Short mmCIF file of C-alpha atoms in Angstrom, two decimals:
data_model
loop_
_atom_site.label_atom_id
_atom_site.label_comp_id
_atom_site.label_asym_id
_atom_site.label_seq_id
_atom_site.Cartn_x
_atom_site.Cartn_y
_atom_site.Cartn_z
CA UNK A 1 143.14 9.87 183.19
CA UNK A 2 146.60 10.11 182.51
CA UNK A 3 145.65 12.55 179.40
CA UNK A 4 143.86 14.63 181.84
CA UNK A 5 146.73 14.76 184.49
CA UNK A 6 149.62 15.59 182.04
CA UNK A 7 148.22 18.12 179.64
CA UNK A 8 147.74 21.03 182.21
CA UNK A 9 151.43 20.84 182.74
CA UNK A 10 152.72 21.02 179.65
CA UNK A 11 152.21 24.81 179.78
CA UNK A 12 153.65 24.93 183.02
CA UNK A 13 156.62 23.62 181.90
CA UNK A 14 156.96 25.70 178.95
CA UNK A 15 156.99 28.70 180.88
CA UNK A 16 159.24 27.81 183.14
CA UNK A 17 161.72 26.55 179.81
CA UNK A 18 161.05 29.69 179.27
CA UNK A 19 161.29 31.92 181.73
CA UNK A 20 164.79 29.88 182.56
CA UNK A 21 165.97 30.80 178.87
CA UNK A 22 165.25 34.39 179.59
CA UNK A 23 167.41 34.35 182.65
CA UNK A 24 170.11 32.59 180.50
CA UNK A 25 170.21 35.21 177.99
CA UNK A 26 169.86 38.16 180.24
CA UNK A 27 172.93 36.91 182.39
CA UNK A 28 174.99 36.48 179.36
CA UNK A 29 174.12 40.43 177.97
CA UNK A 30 176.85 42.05 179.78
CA UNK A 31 179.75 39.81 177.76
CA UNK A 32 178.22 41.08 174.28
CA UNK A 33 176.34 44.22 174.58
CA UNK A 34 178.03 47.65 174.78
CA UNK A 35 177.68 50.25 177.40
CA UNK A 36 174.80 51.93 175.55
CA UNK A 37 172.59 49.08 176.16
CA UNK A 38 173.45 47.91 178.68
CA UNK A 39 172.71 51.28 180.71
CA UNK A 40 169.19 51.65 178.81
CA UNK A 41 168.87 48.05 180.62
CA UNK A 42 169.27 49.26 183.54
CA UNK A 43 166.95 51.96 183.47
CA UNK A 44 164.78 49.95 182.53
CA UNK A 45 165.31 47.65 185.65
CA UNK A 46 165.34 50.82 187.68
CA UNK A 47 161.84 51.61 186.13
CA UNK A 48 160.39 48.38 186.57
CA UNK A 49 161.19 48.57 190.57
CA UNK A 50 159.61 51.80 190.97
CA UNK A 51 156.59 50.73 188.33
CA UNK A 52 156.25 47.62 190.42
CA UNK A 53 155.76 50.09 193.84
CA UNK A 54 153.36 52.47 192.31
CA UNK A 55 151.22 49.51 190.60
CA UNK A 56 150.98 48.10 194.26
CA UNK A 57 149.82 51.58 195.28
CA UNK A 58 147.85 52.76 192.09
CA UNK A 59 146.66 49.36 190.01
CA UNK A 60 146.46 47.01 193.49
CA UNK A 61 145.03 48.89 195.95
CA UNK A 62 143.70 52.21 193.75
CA UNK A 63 145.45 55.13 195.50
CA UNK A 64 146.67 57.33 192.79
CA UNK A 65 149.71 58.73 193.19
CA UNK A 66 151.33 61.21 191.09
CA UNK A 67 154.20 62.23 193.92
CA UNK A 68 156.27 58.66 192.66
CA UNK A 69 159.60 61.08 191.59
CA UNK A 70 159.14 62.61 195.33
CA UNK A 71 159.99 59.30 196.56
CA UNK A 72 162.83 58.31 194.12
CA UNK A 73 164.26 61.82 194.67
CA UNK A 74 164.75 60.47 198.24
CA UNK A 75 166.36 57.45 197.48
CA UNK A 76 168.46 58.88 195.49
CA UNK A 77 169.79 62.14 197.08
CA UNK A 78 169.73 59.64 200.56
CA UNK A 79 171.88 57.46 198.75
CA UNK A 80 174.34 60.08 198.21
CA UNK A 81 174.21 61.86 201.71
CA UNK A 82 174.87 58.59 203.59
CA UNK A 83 178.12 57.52 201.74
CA UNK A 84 179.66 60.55 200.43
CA UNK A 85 182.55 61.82 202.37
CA UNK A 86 181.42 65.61 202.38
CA UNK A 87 183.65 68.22 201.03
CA UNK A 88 183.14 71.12 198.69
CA UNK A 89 180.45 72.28 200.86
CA UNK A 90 178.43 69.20 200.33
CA UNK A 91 176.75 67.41 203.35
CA UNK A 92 178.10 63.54 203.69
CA UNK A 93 178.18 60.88 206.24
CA UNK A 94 180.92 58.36 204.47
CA UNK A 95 178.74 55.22 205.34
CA UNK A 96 179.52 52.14 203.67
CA UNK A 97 177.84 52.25 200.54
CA UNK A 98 175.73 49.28 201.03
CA UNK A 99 174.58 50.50 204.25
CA UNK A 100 173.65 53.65 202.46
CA UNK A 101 171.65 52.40 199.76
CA UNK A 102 169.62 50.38 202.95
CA UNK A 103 169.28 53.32 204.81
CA UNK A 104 167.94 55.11 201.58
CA UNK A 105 165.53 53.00 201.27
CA UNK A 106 164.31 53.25 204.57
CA UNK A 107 164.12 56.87 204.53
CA UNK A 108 162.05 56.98 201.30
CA UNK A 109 159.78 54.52 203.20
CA UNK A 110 159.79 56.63 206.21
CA UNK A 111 158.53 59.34 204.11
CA UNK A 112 156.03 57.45 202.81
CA UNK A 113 155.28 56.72 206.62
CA UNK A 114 154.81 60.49 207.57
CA UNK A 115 152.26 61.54 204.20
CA UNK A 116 150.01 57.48 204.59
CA UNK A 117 147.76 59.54 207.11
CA UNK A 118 147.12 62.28 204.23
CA UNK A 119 146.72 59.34 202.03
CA UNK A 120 144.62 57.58 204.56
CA UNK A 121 142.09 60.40 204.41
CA UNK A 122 141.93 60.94 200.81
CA UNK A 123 141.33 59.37 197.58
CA UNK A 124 140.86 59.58 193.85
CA UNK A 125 142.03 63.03 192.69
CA UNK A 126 142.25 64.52 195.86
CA UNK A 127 144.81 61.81 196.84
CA UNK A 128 146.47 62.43 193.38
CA UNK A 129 146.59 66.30 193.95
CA UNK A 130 147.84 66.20 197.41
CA UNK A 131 151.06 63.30 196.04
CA UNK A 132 151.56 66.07 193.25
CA UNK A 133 151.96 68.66 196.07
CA UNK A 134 155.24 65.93 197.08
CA UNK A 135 157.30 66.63 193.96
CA UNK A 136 156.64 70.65 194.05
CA UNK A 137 157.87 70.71 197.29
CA UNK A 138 160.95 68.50 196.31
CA UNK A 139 161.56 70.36 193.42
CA UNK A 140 161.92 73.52 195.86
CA UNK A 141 164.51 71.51 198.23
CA UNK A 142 166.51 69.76 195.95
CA UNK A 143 166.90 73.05 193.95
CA UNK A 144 168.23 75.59 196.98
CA UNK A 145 168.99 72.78 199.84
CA UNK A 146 172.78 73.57 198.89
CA UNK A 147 174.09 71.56 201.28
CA UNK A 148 172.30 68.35 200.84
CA UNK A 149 171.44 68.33 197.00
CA UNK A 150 174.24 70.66 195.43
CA UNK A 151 171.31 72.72 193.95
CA UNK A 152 170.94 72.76 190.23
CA UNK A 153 173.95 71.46 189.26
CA UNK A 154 172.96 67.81 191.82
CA UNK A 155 175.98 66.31 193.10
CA UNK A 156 177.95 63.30 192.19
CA UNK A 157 177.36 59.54 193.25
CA UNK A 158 179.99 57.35 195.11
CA UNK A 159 180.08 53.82 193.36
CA UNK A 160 178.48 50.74 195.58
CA UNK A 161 180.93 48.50 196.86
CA UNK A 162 179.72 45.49 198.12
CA UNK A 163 181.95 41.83 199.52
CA UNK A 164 185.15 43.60 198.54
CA UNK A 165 183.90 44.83 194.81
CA UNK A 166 182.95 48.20 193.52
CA UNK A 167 180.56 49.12 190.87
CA UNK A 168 183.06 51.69 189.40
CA UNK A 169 184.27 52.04 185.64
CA UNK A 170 188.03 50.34 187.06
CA UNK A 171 188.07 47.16 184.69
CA UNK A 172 187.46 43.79 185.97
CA UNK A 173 188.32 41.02 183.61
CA UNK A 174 185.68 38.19 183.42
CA UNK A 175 186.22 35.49 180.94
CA UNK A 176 188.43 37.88 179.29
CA UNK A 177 186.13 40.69 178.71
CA UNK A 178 186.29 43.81 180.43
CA UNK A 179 183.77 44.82 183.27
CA UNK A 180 183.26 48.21 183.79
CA UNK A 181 180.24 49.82 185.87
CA UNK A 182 177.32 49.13 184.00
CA UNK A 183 178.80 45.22 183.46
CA UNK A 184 178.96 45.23 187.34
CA UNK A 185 175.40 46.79 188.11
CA UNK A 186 173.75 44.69 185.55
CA UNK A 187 173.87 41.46 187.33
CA UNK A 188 172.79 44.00 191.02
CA UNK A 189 169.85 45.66 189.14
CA UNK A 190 168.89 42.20 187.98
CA UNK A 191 168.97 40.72 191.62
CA UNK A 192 167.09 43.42 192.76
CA UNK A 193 164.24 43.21 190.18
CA UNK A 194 163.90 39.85 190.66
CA UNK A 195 163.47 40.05 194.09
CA UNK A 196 161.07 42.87 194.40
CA UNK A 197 159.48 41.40 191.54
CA UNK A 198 158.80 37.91 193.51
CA UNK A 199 157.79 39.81 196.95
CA UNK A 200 155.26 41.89 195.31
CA UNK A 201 154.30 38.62 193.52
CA UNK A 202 153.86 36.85 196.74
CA UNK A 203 152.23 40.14 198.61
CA UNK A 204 149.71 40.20 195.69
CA UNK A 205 148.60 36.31 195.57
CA UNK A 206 148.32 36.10 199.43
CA UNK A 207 145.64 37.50 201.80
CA UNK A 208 147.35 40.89 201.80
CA UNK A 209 146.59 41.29 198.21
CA UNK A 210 142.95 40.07 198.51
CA UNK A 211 142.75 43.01 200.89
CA UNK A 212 144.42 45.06 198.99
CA UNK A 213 141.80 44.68 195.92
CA UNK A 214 138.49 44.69 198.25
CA UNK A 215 139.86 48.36 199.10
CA UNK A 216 140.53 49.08 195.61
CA UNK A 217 136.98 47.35 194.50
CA UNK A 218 134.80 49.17 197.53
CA UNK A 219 136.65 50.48 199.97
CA UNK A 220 133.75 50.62 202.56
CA UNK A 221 132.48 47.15 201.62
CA UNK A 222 136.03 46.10 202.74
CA UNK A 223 135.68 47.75 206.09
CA UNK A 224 132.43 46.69 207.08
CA UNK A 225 133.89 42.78 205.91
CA UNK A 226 136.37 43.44 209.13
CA UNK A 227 139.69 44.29 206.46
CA UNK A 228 141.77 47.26 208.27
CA UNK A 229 141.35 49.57 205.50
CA UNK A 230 143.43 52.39 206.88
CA UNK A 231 145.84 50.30 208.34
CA UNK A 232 146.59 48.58 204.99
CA UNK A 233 146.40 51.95 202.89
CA UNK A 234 149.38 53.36 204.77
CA UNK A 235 151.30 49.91 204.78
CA UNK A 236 150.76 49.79 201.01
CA UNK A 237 151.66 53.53 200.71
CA UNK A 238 155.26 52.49 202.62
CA UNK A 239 156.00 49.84 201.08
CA UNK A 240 155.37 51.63 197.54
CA UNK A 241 157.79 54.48 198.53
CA UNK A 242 160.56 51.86 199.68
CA UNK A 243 160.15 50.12 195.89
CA UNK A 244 160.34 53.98 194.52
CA UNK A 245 163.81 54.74 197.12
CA UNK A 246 164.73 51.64 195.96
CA UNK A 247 164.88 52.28 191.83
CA UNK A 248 165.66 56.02 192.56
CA UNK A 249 169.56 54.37 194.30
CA UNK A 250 169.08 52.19 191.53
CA UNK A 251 169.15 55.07 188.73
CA UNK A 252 171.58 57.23 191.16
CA UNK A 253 174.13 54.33 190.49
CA UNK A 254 173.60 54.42 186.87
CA UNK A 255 173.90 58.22 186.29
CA UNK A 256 176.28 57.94 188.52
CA UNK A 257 175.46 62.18 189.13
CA UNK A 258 171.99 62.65 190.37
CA UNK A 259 170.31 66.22 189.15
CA UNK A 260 166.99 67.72 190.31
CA UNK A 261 165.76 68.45 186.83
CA UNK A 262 165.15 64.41 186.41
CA UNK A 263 162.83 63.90 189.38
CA UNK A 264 160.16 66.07 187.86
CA UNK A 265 156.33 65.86 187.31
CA UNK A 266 157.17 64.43 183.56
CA UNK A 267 159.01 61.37 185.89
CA UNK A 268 155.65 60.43 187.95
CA UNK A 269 153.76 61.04 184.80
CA UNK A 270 155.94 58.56 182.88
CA UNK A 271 155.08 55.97 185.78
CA UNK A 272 151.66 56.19 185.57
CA UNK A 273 151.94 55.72 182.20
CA UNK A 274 153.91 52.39 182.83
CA UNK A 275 151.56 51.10 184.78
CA UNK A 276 148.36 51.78 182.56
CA UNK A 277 150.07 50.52 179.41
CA UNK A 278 151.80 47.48 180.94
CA UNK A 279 148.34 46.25 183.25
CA UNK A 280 147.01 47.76 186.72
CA UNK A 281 147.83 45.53 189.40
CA UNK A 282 149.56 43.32 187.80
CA UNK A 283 153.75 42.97 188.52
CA UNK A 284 154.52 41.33 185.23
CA UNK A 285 152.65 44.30 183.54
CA UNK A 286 154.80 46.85 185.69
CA UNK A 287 157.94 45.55 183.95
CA UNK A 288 156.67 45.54 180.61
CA UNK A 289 155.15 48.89 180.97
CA UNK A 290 158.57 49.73 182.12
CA UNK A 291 160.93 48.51 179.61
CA UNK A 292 158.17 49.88 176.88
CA UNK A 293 158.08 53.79 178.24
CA UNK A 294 162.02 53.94 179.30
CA UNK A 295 163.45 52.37 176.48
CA UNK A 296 161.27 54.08 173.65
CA UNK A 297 163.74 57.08 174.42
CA UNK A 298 166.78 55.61 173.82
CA UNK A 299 165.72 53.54 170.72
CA UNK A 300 164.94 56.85 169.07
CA UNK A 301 167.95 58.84 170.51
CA UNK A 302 169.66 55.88 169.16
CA UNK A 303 168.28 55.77 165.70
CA UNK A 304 166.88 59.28 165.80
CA UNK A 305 169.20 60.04 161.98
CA UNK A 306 167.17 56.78 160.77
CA UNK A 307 163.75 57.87 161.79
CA UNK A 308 161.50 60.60 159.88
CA UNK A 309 160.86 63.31 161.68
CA UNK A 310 162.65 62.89 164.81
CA UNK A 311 166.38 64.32 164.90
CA UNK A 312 168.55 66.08 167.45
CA UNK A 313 167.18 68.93 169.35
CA UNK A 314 167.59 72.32 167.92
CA UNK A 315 167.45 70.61 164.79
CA UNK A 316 163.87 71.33 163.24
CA UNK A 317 162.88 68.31 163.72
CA UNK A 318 160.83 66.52 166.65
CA UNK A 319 163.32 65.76 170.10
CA UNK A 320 163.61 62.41 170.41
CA UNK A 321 162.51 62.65 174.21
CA UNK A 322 159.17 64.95 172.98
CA UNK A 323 158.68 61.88 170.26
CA UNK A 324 159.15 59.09 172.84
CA UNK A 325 156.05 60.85 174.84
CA UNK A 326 153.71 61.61 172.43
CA UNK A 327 154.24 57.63 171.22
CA UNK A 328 153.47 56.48 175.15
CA UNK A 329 150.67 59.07 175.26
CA UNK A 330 148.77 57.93 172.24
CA UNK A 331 149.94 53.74 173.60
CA UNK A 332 147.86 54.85 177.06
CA UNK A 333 144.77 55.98 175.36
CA UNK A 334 144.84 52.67 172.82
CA UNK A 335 145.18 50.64 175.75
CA UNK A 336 142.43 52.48 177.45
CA UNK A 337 139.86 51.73 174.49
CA UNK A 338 141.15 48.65 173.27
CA UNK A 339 142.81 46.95 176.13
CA UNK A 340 141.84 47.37 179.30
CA UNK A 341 144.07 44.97 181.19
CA UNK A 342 147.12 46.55 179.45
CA UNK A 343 149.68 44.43 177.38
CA UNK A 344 150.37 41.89 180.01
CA UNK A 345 146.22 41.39 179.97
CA UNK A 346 145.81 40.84 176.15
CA UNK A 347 148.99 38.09 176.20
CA UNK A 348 146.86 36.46 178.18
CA UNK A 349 143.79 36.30 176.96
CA UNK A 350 145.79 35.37 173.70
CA UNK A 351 147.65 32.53 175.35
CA UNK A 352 144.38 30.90 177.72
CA UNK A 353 141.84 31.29 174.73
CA UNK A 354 138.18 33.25 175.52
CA UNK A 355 136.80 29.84 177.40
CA UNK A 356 139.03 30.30 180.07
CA UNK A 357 137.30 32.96 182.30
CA UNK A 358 140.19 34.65 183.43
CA UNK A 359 139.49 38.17 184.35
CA UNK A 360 142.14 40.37 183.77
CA UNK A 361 142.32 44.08 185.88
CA UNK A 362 140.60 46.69 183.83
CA UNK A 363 137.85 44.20 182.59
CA UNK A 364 134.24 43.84 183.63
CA UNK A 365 132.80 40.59 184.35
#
C-alpha cells in the first residue's frame, strides 16, 4: 500500500525540483548574461504572453485569428499615448507609466470587445480573413495617424517606473553589478509571464475551459448542451486581445521605440506558427513555441558569420531573418505530419509512456 501511495509522487516532486531550479536559474540570468541575451529573453517573454492569448483564442477555443499584431499594435502605441508628455507634434497624456501600461491593456481588450460580434458570427477562414482585415487597417493608421503613431518613423517609448524605480538604461548597482534596462525588465517580463501563464492555466483546467473546448470540438453540440457559445466566444476573443496589449507594452518597453513596420502580417503569422509548433491549446506549448520562433532569429543574427549560408543582408547570402522563417516554416509542417500535439505533446507522451492514455490536442482518440 505504501508502494502504491508514494510512487505517483515521486514525479510530482521532480517537477516541481524542477520547475523551482528553473526559476533559480532564470532569476540569476540578469547578473551573468549580457544585454544581447538578455533582450532576446525578453522577447521571448513578450512572445510567450501574446502566444499564450492567441492559443486561448486559436488552439482552446478554435477561432483563428490572424489580426494578433492588430492587437499588440494597440498595446503598444496605447502604451505610448497614455504616458508620453506630447511634444514635437506627438499626441501624449503624461500618465503614470504604470497606469498607462493598465490602460493599454484595457484598450487592446476593448478592441477586442468591439470586433467579438464579427467573431461571434464567423468562423474558420472567414473568421481568419475578417482578423487579417485588423492589421491592414492598422497598418493604414499607424502609418499616416501622425499625431498618434509618428507615422513611419513610430515614436519613442517612455521607460516604466513603478514603487519609485524606472526601467531606464541609468545604472542600478545590485550585488555589485550594474542594472541597466533590460536587467530591470527581466525580473517585470518574468512576473508577468508567470502570471498570465498561471491564469490561463487555471481558465483552461476549470469549467471555462471545458466550455471553451466543447465550442472548439462542436460548436453546436455545445449550444444545444446549454454552454453560452456566443457569450464565451467574445469573452475568449477579449481576453486574447488583453494577453496580445499586454506583450505588445511588453515589446514597446524593450525596443524602447515602437515602429509600424514590426506589427505586420509576418508578426500574426509568426504567432500562429508558435502556437502550432509549441501545441494547440496548451499554455506550456505557447511558451515553447515562443522561445523556439523568436529566438531562432537572434541565434542566427548572432552566429550568422558561423553558419553556411546565412550572412548579413546585402551580402549574397540568405538574411538571417528570411533563414529563421523558412526553419519555423518547414518545423510547422514536421509537426503537422509527425506531431500533432506540437513539442509540448511529444514530451509528454515521452515522459507518461504509450499506456498512459493521455490525449494530447491535435490527436485522435
Amino acid at each position: 500500500m505504501s508502494e502504491v501511495l508514494v510512487k505517483p509522487l515521486r514525479p510530482v516532486r521532480s517537477r516541481t525540483y524542477l520547475w523551482a531550479a528553473g526559476g533559480v536559474v532564470l532569476l540569476a540570468l540578469p547578473f551573468y548574461l549580457d544585454r544581447f541575451w538578455l533582450q532576446a529573453g525578453l522577447f521571448a517573454m513578450a512572445a510567450a504572453i501574446g502566444a499564450i492569448g492567441i492559443n486561448l483564442l486559436t488552439g482552446a477555443t478554435g477561432q483563428l485569428s490572424m489580426g494578433h499584431a492588430f492587437f499588440l499594435a494597440v498595446g503598444a502605441y496605447g502604451y505610448c499615448v497614455f504616458a508620453a508628455d506630447g511634444g514635437d507634434g506627438l499626441t501624449g497624456l503624461g500618465l503614470p507609466t504604470w497606469l498607462a501600461a493598465v490602460l493599454a491593456v484595457l484598450v487592446a481588450g476593448a478592441a477586442g470587445g468591439l470586433f467579438s460580434p464579427i467573431s461571434g458570427r464567423l468562423s474558420g477562414a472567414y473568421l481568419g480573413i475578417a482578423t487579417l482585415a485588423l492589421v491592414f487597417i492598422g497598418q493604414h493608421v499607424m502609418f499616416n495617424a501622425h499625431d498618434l503613431t509618428g507615422g513611419a518613423n513610430g515614436r519613442d517609448v517612455p521607460p516604466l517606473s513603478l514603487f519609485g524605480l524606472t526601467f531606464d538604461d541609468r545604472e542600478l548597482l545590485v550585488a555589485a553589478v550594474p542594472f541597466g534596462s533590460a536587467e530591470k525588465l527581466w525580473y517585470a517580463g518574468l512576473v508577468l509571464l508567470a502570471a498570465g501563464a498561471l491564469f490561463a492555466r487555471g481558465v483552461l483546467r476549470g469549467r471555462p475551459g471545458r466550455a471553451m473546448n466543447a465550442i472548439r470540438d462542436h460548436r453546436i453540440a455545445a449550444g444545444v448542451l446549454g454552454v453560452p457559445v456566443a457569450r464565451h466566444r467574445a469573452a475568449v476573443f477579449v481576453l486574447s486581445s488583453m494577453y496580445a496589449g499586454l506583450a505588445g507594452v511588453l515589446l514597446a518597453l524593450v525596443f524602447q521605440r515602437t515602429v509600424p513596420d514590426y506589427f505586420g502580417i509576418t508578426l500574426s503569422l509568426e504567432y500562429l506558427a508558435m502556437i502550432v509548433i509549441g501545441g494547440l491549446g496548451s499554455v506550456s506549448g505557447a511558451v515553447a513555441g515562443a522561445v523556439f520562433v523568436s529566438l531562432l532569429p537572434q541565434l542566427l543574427t548572432r552566429y550568422s558569420d558561423a553558419l553556411p549560408l546565412v550572412s548579413a543582408p546585402g551580402t549574397g547570402g540568405i538574411a538571417p531573418g528570411e533563414a529563421s522563417r523558412y526553419l519555423y516554416g518547414a518545423a510547422v509542417v514536421l509537426v503537422v505530419l509527425f506531431l500533432p500535439g506540437g513539442l509540448v505533446g511529444a514530451a509528454a507522451r515521452r515522459h507518461v509512456g504509450p499506456r498512459s492514455g493521455e490525449i494530447h490536442p491535435g490527436e485522435e482518440r
